[in-house]
mmCIF file of C-alpha atoms in Angstrom:
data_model
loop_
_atom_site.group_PDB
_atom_site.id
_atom_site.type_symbol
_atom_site.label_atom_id
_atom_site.label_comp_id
_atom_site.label_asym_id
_atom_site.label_seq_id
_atom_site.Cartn_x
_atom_site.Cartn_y
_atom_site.Cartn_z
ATOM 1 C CA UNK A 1 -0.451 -17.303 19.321
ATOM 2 C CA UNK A 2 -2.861 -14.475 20.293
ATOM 3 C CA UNK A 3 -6.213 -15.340 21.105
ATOM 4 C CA UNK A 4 -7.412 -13.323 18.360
ATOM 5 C CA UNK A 5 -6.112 -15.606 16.130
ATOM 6 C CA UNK A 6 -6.704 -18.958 17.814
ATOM 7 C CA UNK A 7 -10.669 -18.206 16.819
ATOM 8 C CA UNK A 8 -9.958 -17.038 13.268
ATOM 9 C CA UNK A 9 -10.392 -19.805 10.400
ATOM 10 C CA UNK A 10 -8.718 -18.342 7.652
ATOM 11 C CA UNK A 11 -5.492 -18.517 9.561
ATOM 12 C CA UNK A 12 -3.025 -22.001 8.782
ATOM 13 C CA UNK A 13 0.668 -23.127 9.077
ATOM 14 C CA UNK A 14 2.441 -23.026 6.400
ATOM 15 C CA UNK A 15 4.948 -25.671 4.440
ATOM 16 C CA UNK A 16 8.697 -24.770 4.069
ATOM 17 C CA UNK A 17 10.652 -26.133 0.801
ATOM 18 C CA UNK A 18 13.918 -25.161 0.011
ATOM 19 C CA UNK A 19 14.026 -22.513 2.844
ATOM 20 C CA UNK A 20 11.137 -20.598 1.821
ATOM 21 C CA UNK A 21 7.866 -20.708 3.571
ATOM 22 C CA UNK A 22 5.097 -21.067 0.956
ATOM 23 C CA UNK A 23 2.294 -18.990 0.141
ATOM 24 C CA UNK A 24 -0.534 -19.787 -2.605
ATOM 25 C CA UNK A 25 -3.754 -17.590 -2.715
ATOM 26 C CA UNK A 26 -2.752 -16.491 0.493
ATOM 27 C CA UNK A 27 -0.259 -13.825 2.046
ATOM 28 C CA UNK A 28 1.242 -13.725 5.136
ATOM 29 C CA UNK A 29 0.161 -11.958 8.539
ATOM 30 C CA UNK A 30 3.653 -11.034 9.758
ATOM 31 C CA UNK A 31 5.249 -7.890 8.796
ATOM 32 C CA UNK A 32 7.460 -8.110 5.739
ATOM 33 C CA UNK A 33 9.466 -6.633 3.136
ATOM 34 C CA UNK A 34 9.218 -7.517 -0.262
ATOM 35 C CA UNK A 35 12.344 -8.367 -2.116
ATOM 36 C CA UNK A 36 11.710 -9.000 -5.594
ATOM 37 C CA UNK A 37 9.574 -11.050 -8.411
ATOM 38 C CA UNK A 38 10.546 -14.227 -10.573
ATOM 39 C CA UNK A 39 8.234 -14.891 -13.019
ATOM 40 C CA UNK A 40 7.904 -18.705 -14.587
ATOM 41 C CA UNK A 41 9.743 -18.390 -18.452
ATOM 42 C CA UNK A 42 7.899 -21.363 -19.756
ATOM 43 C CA UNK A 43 4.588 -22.598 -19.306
ATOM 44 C CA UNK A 44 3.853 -26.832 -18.091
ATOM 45 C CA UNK A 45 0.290 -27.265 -19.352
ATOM 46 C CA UNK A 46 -0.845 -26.091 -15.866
ATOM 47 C CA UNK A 47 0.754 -28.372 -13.987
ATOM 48 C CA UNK A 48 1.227 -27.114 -10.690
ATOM 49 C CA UNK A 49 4.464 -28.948 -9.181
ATOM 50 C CA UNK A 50 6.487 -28.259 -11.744
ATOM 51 C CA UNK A 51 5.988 -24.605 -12.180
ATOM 52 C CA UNK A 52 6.424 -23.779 -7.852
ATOM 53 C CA UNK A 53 9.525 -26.123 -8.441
ATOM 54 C CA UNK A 54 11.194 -23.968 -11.281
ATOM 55 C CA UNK A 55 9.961 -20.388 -9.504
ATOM 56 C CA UNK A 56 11.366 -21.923 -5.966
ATOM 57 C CA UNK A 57 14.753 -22.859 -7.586
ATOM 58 C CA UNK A 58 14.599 -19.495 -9.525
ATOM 59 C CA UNK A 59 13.896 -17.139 -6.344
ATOM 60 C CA UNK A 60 16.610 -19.305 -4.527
ATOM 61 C CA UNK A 61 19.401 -18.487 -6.905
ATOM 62 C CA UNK A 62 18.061 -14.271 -7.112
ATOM 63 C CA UNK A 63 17.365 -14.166 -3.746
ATOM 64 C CA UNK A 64 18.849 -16.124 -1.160
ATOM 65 C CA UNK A 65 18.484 -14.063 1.839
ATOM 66 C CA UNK A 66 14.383 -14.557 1.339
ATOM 67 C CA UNK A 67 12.850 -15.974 3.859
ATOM 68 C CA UNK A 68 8.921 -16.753 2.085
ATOM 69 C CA UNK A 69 7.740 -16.472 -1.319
ATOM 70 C CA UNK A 70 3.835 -15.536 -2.257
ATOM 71 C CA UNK A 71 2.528 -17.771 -5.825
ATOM 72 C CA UNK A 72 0.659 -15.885 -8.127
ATOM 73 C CA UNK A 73 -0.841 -18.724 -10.831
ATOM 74 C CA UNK A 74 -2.583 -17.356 -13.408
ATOM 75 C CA UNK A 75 -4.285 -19.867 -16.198
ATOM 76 C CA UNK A 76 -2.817 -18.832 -19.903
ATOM 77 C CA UNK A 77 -1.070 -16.452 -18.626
ATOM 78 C CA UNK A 78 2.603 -15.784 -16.737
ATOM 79 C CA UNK A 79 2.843 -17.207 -13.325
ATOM 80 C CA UNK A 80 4.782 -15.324 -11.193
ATOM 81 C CA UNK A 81 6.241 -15.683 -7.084
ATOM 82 C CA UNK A 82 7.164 -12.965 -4.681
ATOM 83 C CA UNK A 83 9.867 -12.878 -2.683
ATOM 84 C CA UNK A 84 9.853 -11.526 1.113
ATOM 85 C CA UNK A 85 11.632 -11.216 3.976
ATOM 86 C CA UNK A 86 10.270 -11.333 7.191
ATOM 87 C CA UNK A 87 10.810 -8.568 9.318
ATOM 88 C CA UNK A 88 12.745 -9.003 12.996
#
């Protein structure tokens, strides 16, 4: 890691679940391309688990060739993922 970002606090590792690293209120620094959105069809009283769980297994089956996905939540309205790829 560049030294750059050894002294910079807003940077963090990331978790991985179900091959996707995961973003929330937060985007990647690496260089990526962006593959497509799933959005969440039904809303679970703002529970967050449930609603990463159904956009994960959502972006899985639409795009399996992502690599990371970036969570948009938005209260009362439609949350929403991005999928990306990570460029080589």
């Amino acid at each position: 890691m560049s030294a750059s970002l050894v002294n910079n606090n807003n940077v963090a590792e990331v978790e991985q679940m179900q091959g996707y690293y995961i973003f929330v209120d937060s985007k990647p620094i690496s260089d990526y391309e962006y593959l497509g959105t799933v959005k969440s069809a039904i809303t679970f009283s703002g529970q967050y688990q449930p609603v990463r769980d159904a956009l994960l297994k959502k972006a899985r089956k639409q795009f399996p060739n992502g690599d990371g996905i970036i969570f948009h939540f938005h209260n009362g309205g439609t949350d929403r993922a991005d999928v990306i790829r990570f460029k080589k």
